[in-house]
């Protein structure tokens, strides 16, 4: 009896199975507006129980990568309406991942008038791809003022309402992988001396305020959050209090009653191990659904579900290359290989042309 392929619930939603398509940035949203190509791509993959969309910016200021979508303009809401209805027609549910890139950005990728802002004026090491000039060093961001923080919180709230208006079942707050909310959590990127910096109670404040306000706006069972304890992506080094900080965050997120907590683990791609102890702590402290991710195949997914380590299993690259991943895993059929060269390139190649199972 498979747990992975059996129905379940997420908050008040019914899911057709326990497999989640992980959020995957694909850079096909020309002009930052979702389009019919994207709707087709998601519809191909709607055999999942839940799809979490690619990172989508709540603000012009959060569009740090080329061709990523937003959800703050009318055109974007209309584009997402087409995506949500294409997914629902195939039976999956969909949460939109709200991703504000913060300091992981470049002005050339931002629309006119937008600003590159972050908790503190500390640049992320490394380079950012731009369509205009190729790879560029990531500049020093502007430190957010109190007014910027308040305005950005409101952008998250409006974006969540917009996502619901577009027909999304909910939103996932991206507080992982070095983007804005994690930039607040981590002491290397947040050196503020006001109530948003310093002790973890202060560094966690903005993500928790965003989560509370978004939950208030659209309902707590429509909101999930993604965290990457021990993640180092985008220049986020490991530090001594990591486990204690994420324990604290989990406790407070649990108090908000959000629908789910989604844990990132990129160790199968060579990132540092995420200690089992923090995953167990998060499982113990967070009473709603827990989504595990990172390097899963069907056997490991079934094992972790059976052991009660999580409630849902998210898969990234497997879904990217295999639109019919559920059928393939059920049939124990071979998988298409992922083509990394077309992860972020415009157009249908490496996007909607992965062949279905023979
Ligand atoms: C091309 C690509 C784009 C990604 N974009 C996002 C993203 O927008 N938001 C996010 O939280 N994670 C993103 N990730 C991470 C995945 O959600 C997932 O955590 C990762 O692929 C590990 O799962 P896997 O081993 O099943 O692929 C991305 C990964 C890939 C390969």
GROMACS .gro file of N, CA and C and ligand atoms in nm, residues 21-26 52-56 97 99 172 174 176-177 179 226 262-266 268-269 293-296 314-320 343-344, ligand 1:
model
  148
   21UNK      N    1   0.531   1.908  -0.644
   21UNK     CA    2   0.629   1.963  -0.736
   21UNK      C    3   0.695   2.082  -0.666
   22UNK      N    4   0.825   2.071  -0.642
   22UNK     CA    5   0.898   2.176  -0.569
   22UNK      C    6   0.903   2.304  -0.652
   23UNK      N    7   0.916   2.417  -0.586
   23UNK     CA    8   0.928   2.543  -0.660
   23UNK      C    9   1.054   2.545  -0.746
   24UNK      N   10   1.038   2.582  -0.872
   24UNK     CA   11   1.149   2.581  -0.967
   24UNK      C   12   1.146   2.709  -1.050
   25UNK      N   13   1.243   2.795  -1.029
   25UNK     CA   14   1.258   2.914  -1.110
   25UNK      C   15   1.300   2.874  -1.251
   26UNK      N   16   1.230   2.918  -1.354
   26UNK     CA   17   1.260   2.875  -1.490
   26UNK      C   18   1.278   2.993  -1.588
   52UNK      N   19   0.400   2.373  -0.617
   52UNK     CA   20   0.443   2.503  -0.566
   52UNK      C   21   0.508   2.574  -0.684
   53UNK      N   22   0.457   2.690  -0.719
   53UNK     CA   23   0.509   2.758  -0.837
   53UNK      C   24   0.653   2.804  -0.815
   54UNK      N   25   0.716   2.839  -0.924
   54UNK     CA   26   0.845   2.907  -0.919
   54UNK      C   27   0.837   3.032  -0.831
   55UNK      N   28   0.948   3.075  -0.778
   55UNK     CA   29   0.954   3.196  -0.699
   55UNK      C   30   0.899   3.314  -0.777
   56UNK      N   31   0.805   3.386  -0.715
   56UNK     CA   32   0.730   3.493  -0.780
   56UNK      C   33   0.735   3.617  -0.692
   97UNK      N   34   0.469   3.039  -0.483
   97UNK     CA   35   0.581   3.076  -0.395
   97UNK      C   36   0.611   3.225  -0.409
   99UNK      N   37   0.858   3.501  -0.361
   99UNK     CA   38   1.003   3.514  -0.348
   99UNK      C   39   1.043   3.658  -0.376
  172UNK      N   40   0.316   3.013  -0.068
  172UNK     CA   41   0.430   2.966   0.012
  172UNK      C   42   0.527   3.082   0.025
  174UNK      N   43   0.876   3.222   0.066
  174UNK     CA   44   1.012   3.172   0.045
  174UNK      C   45   1.103   3.239   0.148
  176UNK      N   46   1.389   3.085   0.244
  176UNK     CA   47   1.502   2.992   0.231
  176UNK      C   48   1.600   3.045   0.126
  177UNK      N   49   1.709   2.970   0.110
  177UNK     CA   50   1.800   2.984  -0.005
  177UNK      C   51   1.857   3.125  -0.027
  179UNK      N   52   1.725   3.434   0.001
  179UNK     CA   53   1.644   3.547  -0.047
  179UNK      C   54   1.598   3.634   0.071
  226UNK      N   55   0.875   2.815   0.344
  226UNK     CA   56   0.991   2.730   0.314
  226UNK      C   57   1.113   2.783   0.386
  262UNK      N   58   0.799   2.375   0.493
  262UNK     CA   59   0.866   2.305   0.382
  262UNK      C   60   1.016   2.319   0.402
  263UNK      N   61   1.084   2.207   0.422
  263UNK     CA   62   1.228   2.210   0.452
  263UNK      C   63   1.309   2.182   0.326
  264UNK      N   64   1.407   2.269   0.301
  264UNK     CA   65   1.502   2.251   0.191
  264UNK      C   66   1.619   2.166   0.239
  265UNK      N   67   1.668   2.079   0.151
  265UNK     CA   68   1.791   2.005   0.179
  265UNK      C   69   1.862   1.984   0.045
  266UNK      N   70   1.970   2.057   0.023
  266UNK     CA   71   2.040   2.048  -0.104
  266UNK      C   72   2.168   1.965  -0.094
  268UNK      N   73   2.209   1.659  -0.154
  268UNK     CA   74   2.229   1.566  -0.267
  268UNK      C   75   2.291   1.636  -0.387
  269UNK      N   76   2.298   1.769  -0.381
  269UNK     CA   77   2.365   1.845  -0.488
  269UNK      C   78   2.499   1.898  -0.439
  293UNK      N   79   1.208   1.769   0.129
  293UNK     CA   80   1.253   1.776  -0.010
  293UNK      C   81   1.403   1.752  -0.018
  294UNK      N   82   1.448   1.722  -0.140
  294UNK     CA   83   1.591   1.712  -0.166
  294UNK      C   84   1.637   1.572  -0.199
  295UNK      N   85   1.655   1.543  -0.326
  295UNK     CA   86   1.716   1.417  -0.369
  295UNK      C   87   1.629   1.295  -0.350
  296UNK      N   88   1.498   1.312  -0.350
  296UNK     CA   89   1.410   1.196  -0.327
  296UNK      C   90   1.389   1.112  -0.452
  314UNK      N   91   0.845   1.671  -0.161
  314UNK     CA   92   0.860   1.759  -0.276
  314UNK      C   93   0.979   1.716  -0.362
  315UNK      N   94   0.959   1.723  -0.493
  315UNK     CA   95   1.062   1.683  -0.589
  315UNK      C   96   1.082   1.796  -0.690
  316UNK      N   97   1.208   1.834  -0.710
  316UNK     CA   98   1.240   1.943  -0.802
  316UNK      C   99   1.281   1.893  -0.939
  317UNK      N  100   1.407   1.849  -0.949
  317UNK     CA  101   1.461   1.813  -1.081
  317UNK      C  102   1.385   1.698  -1.146
  318UNK      N  103   1.335   1.606  -1.065
  318UNK     CA  104   1.257   1.494  -1.120
  318UNK      C  105   1.134   1.542  -1.195
  319UNK      N  106   1.066   1.641  -1.139
  319UNK     CA  107   0.946   1.695  -1.205
  319UNK      C  108   0.985   1.783  -1.323
  320UNK      N  109   1.097   1.852  -1.308
  320UNK     CA  110   1.141   1.940  -1.416
  320UNK      C  111   1.154   1.859  -1.546
  343UNK      N  112   1.785   2.521  -1.792
  343UNK     CA  113   1.710   2.555  -1.669
  343UNK      C  114   1.646   2.694  -1.679
  344UNK      N  115   1.726   2.792  -1.726
  344UNK     CA  116   1.685   2.933  -1.714
  344UNK      C  117   1.679   3.006  -1.847
  359LIG     C1  118   1.626   2.498  -1.188
  359LIG     C2  119   1.594   2.510  -1.042
  359LIG     C3  120   1.524   2.618  -0.995
  359LIG     C4  121   1.489   2.628  -0.859
  359LIG     N1  122   1.413   2.735  -0.817
  359LIG     C5  123   1.369   2.740  -0.689
  359LIG     C6  124   1.278   2.842  -0.646
  359LIG     O1  125   1.231   2.926  -0.723
  359LIG     N2  126   1.240   2.842  -0.517
  359LIG     C7  127   1.285   2.747  -0.427
  359LIG     O2  128   1.247   2.750  -0.310
  359LIG     N3  129   1.370   2.650  -0.466
  359LIG     C8  130   1.410   2.642  -0.594
  359LIG     N4  131   1.492   2.538  -0.634
  359LIG     C9  132   1.522   2.428  -0.540
  359LIG    C10  133   1.421   2.315  -0.556
  359LIG     O3  134   1.292   2.357  -0.512
  359LIG    C11  135   1.460   2.189  -0.475
  359LIG     O4  136   1.476   2.224  -0.339
  359LIG    C12  137   1.588   2.127  -0.526
  359LIG     O5  138   1.583   2.106  -0.666
  359LIG    C13  139   1.617   1.993  -0.457
  359LIG     O6  140   1.517   1.899  -0.487
  359LIG     P1  141   1.549   1.780  -0.593
  359LIG     O7  142   1.669   1.705  -0.537
  359LIG     O8  143   1.424   1.696  -0.594
  359LIG     O9  144   1.577   1.844  -0.724
  359LIG    C14  145   1.530   2.527  -0.768
  359LIG    C15  146   1.603   2.418  -0.815
  359LIG    C16  147   1.634   2.408  -0.950
  359LIG    C17  148   1.708   2.285  -0.998
   0.00000   0.00000   0.00000
